Coordinates of C-alpha atoms in Angstrom, one line a residue:
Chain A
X67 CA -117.4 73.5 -191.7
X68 CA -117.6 71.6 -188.1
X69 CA -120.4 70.6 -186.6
X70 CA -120.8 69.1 -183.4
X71 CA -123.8 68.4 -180.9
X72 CA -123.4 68.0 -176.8
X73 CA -124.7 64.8 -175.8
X74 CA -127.3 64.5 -173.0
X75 CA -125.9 65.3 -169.3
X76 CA -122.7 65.7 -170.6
X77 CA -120.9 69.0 -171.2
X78 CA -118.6 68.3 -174.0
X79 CA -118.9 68.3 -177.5
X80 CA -119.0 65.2 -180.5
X81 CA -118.4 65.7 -183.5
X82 CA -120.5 64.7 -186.6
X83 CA -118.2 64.6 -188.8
X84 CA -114.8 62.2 -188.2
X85 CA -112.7 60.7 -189.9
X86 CA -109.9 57.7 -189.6
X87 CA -106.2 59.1 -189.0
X88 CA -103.5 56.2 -189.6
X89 CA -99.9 56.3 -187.9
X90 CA -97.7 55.7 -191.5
X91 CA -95.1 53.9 -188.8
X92 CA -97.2 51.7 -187.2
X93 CA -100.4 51.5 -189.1
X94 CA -102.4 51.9 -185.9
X95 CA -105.4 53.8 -186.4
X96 CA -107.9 56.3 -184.2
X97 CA -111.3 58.3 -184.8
X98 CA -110.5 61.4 -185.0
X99 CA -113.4 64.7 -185.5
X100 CA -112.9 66.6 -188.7
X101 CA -114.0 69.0 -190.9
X102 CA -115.8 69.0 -194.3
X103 CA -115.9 71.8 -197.3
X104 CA -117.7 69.7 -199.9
X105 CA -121.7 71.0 -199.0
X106 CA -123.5 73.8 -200.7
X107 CA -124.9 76.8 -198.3
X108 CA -128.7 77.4 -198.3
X109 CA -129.9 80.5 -196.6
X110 CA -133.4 80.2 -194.9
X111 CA -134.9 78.8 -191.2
X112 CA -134.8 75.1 -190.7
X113 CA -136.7 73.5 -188.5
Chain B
X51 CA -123.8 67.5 -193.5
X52 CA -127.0 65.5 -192.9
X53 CA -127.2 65.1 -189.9
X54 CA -128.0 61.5 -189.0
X55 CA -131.5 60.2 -188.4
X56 CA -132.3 59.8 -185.0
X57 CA -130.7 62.6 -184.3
X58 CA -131.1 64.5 -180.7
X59 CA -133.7 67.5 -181.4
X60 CA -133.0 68.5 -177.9
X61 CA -128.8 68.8 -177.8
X62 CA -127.3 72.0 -178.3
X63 CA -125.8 71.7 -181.5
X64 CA -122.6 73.9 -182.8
X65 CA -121.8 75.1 -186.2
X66 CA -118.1 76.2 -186.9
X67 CA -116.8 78.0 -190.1
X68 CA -113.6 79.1 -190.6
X69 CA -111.5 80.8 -193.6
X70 CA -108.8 82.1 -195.0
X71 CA -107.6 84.9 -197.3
X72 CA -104.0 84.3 -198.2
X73 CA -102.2 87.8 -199.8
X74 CA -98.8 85.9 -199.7
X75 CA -98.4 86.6 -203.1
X76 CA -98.8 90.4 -202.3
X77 CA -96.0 89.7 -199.8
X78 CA -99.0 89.9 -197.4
X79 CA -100.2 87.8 -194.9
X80 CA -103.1 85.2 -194.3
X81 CA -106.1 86.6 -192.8
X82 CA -107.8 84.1 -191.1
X83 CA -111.0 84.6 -189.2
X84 CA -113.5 81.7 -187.9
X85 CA -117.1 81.8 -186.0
X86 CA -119.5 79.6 -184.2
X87 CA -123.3 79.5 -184.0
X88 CA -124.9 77.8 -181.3
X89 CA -128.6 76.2 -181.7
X90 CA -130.9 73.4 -180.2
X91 CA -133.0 71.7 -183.4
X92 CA -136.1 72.1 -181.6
X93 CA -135.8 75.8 -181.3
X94 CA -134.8 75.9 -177.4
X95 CA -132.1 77.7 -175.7
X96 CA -128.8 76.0 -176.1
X97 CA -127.3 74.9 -173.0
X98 CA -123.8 76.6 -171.9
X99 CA -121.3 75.0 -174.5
X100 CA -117.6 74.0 -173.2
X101 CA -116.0 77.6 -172.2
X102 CA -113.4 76.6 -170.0
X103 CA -110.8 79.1 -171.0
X104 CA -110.9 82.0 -173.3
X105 CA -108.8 82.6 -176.9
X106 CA -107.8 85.7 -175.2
X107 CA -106.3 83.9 -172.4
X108 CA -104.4 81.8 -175.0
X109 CA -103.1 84.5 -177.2
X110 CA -101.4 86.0 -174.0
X111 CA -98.6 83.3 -175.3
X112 CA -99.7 82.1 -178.7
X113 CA -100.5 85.7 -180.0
X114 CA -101.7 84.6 -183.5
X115 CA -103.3 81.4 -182.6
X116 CA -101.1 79.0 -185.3
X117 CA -100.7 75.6 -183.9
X118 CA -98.6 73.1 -185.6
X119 CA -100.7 71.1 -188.7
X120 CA -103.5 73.9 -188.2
X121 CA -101.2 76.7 -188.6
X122 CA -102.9 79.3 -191.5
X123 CA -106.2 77.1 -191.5
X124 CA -108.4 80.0 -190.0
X125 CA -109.2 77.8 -187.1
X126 CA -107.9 80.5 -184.2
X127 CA -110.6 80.4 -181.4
X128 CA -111.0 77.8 -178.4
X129 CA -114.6 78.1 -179.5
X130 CA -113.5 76.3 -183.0
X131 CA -111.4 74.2 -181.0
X132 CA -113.0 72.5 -178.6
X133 CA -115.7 71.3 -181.6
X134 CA -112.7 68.6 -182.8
X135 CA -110.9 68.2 -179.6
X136 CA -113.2 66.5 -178.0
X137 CA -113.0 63.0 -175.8
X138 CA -113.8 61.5 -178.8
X139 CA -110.9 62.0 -180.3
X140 CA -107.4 60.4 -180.5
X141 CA -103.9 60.2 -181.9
X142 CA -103.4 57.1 -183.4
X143 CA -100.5 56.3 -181.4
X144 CA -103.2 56.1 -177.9
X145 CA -102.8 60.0 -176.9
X146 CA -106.2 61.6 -176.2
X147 CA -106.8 64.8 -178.8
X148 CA -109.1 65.9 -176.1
X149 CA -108.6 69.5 -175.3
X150 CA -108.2 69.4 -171.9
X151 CA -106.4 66.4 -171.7
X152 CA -104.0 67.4 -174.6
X153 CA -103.4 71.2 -173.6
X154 CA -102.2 69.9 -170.2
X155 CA -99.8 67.4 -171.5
X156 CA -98.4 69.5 -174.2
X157 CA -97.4 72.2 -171.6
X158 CA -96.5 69.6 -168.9
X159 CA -94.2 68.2 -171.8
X160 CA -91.2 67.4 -170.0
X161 CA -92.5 67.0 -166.5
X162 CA -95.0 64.4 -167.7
X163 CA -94.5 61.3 -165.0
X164 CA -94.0 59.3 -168.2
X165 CA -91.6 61.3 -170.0
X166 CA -89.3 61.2 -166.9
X167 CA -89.9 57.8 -166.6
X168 CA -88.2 57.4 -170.4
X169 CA -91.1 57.7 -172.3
X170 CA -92.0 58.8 -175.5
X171 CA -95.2 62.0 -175.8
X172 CA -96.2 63.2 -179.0
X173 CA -98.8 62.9 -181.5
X174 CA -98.5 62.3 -185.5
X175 CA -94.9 60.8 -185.0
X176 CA -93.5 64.0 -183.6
X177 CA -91.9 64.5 -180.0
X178 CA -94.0 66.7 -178.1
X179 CA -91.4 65.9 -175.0
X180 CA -89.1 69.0 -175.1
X181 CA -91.1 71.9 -175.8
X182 CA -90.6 74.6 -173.6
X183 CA -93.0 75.9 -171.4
X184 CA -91.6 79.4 -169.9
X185 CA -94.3 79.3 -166.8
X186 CA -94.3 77.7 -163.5
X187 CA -96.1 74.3 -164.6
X188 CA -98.1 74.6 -160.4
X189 CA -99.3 77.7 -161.6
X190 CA -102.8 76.6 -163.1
X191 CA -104.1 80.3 -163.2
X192 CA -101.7 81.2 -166.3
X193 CA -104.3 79.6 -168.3
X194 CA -107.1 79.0 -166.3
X195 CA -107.6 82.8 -165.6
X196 CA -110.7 83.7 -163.5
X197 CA -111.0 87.0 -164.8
X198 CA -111.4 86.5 -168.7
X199 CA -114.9 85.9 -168.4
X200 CA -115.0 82.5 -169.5
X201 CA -118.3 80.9 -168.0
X202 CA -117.0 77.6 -166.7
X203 CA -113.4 79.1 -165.6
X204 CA -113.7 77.6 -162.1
X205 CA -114.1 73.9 -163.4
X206 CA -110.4 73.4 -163.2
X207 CA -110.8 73.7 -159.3
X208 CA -114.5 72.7 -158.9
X209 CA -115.0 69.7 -161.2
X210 CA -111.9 67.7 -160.8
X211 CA -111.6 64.6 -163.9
X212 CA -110.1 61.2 -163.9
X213 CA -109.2 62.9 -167.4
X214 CA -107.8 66.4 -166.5
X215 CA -105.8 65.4 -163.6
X216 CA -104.4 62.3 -164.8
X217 CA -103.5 64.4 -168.1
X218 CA -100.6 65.5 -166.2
X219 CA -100.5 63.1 -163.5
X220 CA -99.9 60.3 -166.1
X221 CA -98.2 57.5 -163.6
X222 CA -101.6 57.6 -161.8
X223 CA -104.0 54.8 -162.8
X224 CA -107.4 55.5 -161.7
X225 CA -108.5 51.7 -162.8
X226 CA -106.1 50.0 -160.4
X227 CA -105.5 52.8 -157.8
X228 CA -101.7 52.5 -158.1
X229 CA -100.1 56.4 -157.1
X230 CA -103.0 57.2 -156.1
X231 CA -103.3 55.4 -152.4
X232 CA -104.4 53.0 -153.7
X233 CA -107.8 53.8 -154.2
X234 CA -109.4 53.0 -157.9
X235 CA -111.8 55.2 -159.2
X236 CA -114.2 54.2 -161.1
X237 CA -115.7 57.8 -162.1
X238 CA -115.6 61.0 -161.6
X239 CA -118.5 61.1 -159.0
X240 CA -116.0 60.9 -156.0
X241 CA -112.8 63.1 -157.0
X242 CA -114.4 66.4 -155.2
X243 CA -114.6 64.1 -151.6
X244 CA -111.0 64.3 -151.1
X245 CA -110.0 67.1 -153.6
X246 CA -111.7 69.7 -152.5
X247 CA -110.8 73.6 -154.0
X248 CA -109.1 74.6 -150.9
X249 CA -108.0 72.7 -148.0
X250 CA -106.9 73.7 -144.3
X251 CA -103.0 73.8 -145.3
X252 CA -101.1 75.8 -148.1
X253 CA -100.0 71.9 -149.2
X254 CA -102.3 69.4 -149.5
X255 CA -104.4 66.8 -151.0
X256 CA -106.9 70.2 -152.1
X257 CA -106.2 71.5 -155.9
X258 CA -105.0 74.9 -154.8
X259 CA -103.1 72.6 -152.0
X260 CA -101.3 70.4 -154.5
X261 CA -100.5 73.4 -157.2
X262 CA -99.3 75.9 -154.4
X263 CA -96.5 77.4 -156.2
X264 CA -93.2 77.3 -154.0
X265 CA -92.1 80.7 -155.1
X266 CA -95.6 82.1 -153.9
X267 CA -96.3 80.4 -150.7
X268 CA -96.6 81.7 -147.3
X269 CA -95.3 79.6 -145.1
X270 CA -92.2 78.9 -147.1
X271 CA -89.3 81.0 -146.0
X272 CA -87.9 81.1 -148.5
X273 CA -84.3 82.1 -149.6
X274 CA -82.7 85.4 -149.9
X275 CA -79.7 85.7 -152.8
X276 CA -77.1 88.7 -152.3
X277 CA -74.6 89.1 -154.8
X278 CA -71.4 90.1 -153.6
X279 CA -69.0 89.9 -156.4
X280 CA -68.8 88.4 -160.0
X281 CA -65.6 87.0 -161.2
X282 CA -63.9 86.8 -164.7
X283 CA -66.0 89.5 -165.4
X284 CA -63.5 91.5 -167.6
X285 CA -64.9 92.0 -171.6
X286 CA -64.1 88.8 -173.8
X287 CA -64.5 86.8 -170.3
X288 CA -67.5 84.4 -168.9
X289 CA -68.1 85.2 -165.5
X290 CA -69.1 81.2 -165.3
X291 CA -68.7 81.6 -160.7
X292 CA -70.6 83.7 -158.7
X293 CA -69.5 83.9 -155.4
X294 CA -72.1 85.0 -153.0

């Protein structure tokens, strides 16, 4: 699952959910979005 | 995912879910299918969400949607996409993830300012620098179709980025003004004064102007090829001259 939000004004998304990628050559690292498949599905409205 | 506090109530908000039903073993295929729901938390109508260009638009080329490390992961629209390839995002080696600043310098590939230059392109370690790209790299309306329907398929010509044109455009630094007459931009409030859709010539400083595609202009003459002979054309030959 992915979830993302647009932020005010802008027109874009961001994720929620990110993670940290690392090069294995250089060891650099960036923020990266992501997904996640660990959660539980509950059907019903949400407010 | 709990969301985190403070959260906006107002934003539009997008849910992706994606799957897969892999039949290998049947000497099937994967079936992959994936889907997006759109909401504001408050309950309001979400605002128009990034729709640039549509997955129809891209399957013209990449029929079955499989792209490199996300190949049989059931992530196959632009609408599950653009959720992770965001600005946000990078390759830890500097190179933006960001949809339409990655699209454009994966197709540019080769004809990236920097790749020229000597330079290396990729992302995770690989060399993005020689794959091939079988349209006319001018020709912005291979992708960026005005007819697919998608809702924001003029902002390629009508909202003009320090991040979208210098995408390609990579010897250009907007911070310091350097290709770019020397004039540092500090946003992306003024790009529209001087890059306008469409100027007054077929070449010019106007997006159409400064994508005009040679082969399709009219004011070029262009050149007129008759073939008047092929030799060493006999079987088990290479007719390697032309003379014409």
């Amino acid at each position: 699952m992915l979830i993302a939000y647009i932020p005010r004004n802008g027109t874009k998304y961001e994720s929620y959910i990110t993670r940290n990628a690392t090069d294995a050559a250089t060891g650099e690292v960036a923020s990266q979005a992501t997904s996640e498949n660990n959660g539980t599905w509950k059907k019903g409205r949400f407010r | 995912m709990v969301l985190p506090s403070g959260f906006d109530r107002t934003a539009t908000h997008t849910v992706g879910v994606f799957g897969i039903r892999d039949l290998r073993e049947f000497v099937l295929n994967i079936d992959e299918a994936d889907a997006v729901f759109h909401f504001v938390p408050d309950g309001s109508k979400p605002q128009q969400t990034p729709e640039v260009i549509k997955t129809q638009t891209c399957r013209k080329c990449h029929d079955n949607m499989r792209f490199d490390t996300h190949t049989g992961s059931g992530r196959i629209s632009v609408e599950m996409c653009v959720l992770c390839h965001n600005p946000k995002s990078f390759d830890p080696n500097g190179e933006s993830l960001d949809m339409g600043v990655m699209t454009h310098r994966i197709h540019m590939n080769s004809s990236l300012p920097s790749v020229v230059a000597g330079a290396k392109f990729g992302y995770r370690g690989k060399d993005y620098s020689k794959i091939l790209y079988s349209a006319n790299k001018r020709d912005c309306a291979v992708c960026h179709e005005t007819t697919a329907g998608a809702a924001q398929a003029d902002f390629f010509e009508t909202k003009a980025t320090r991040a979208a044109c210098g995408s390609c455009h990579d010897n250009v630094s907007f911070a310091t003004g350097e290709n770019h007459a020397n004039l540092p931009q500090v946003s992306d409030s003024q790009c529209a004064t001087c890059h306008t859709v469409q100027g007054e010539l077929e070449f010019d400083l106007s997006i159409r102007g400064a994508h005009t595609v040679a082969t399709k202009s009219r004011e070029l003459p262009g050149t007129t090829f008759e073939i008047l002979d092929v030799n060493d054309g006999a079987p088990g030959r290479n007719p390697l001259s032309l003379s014409a």
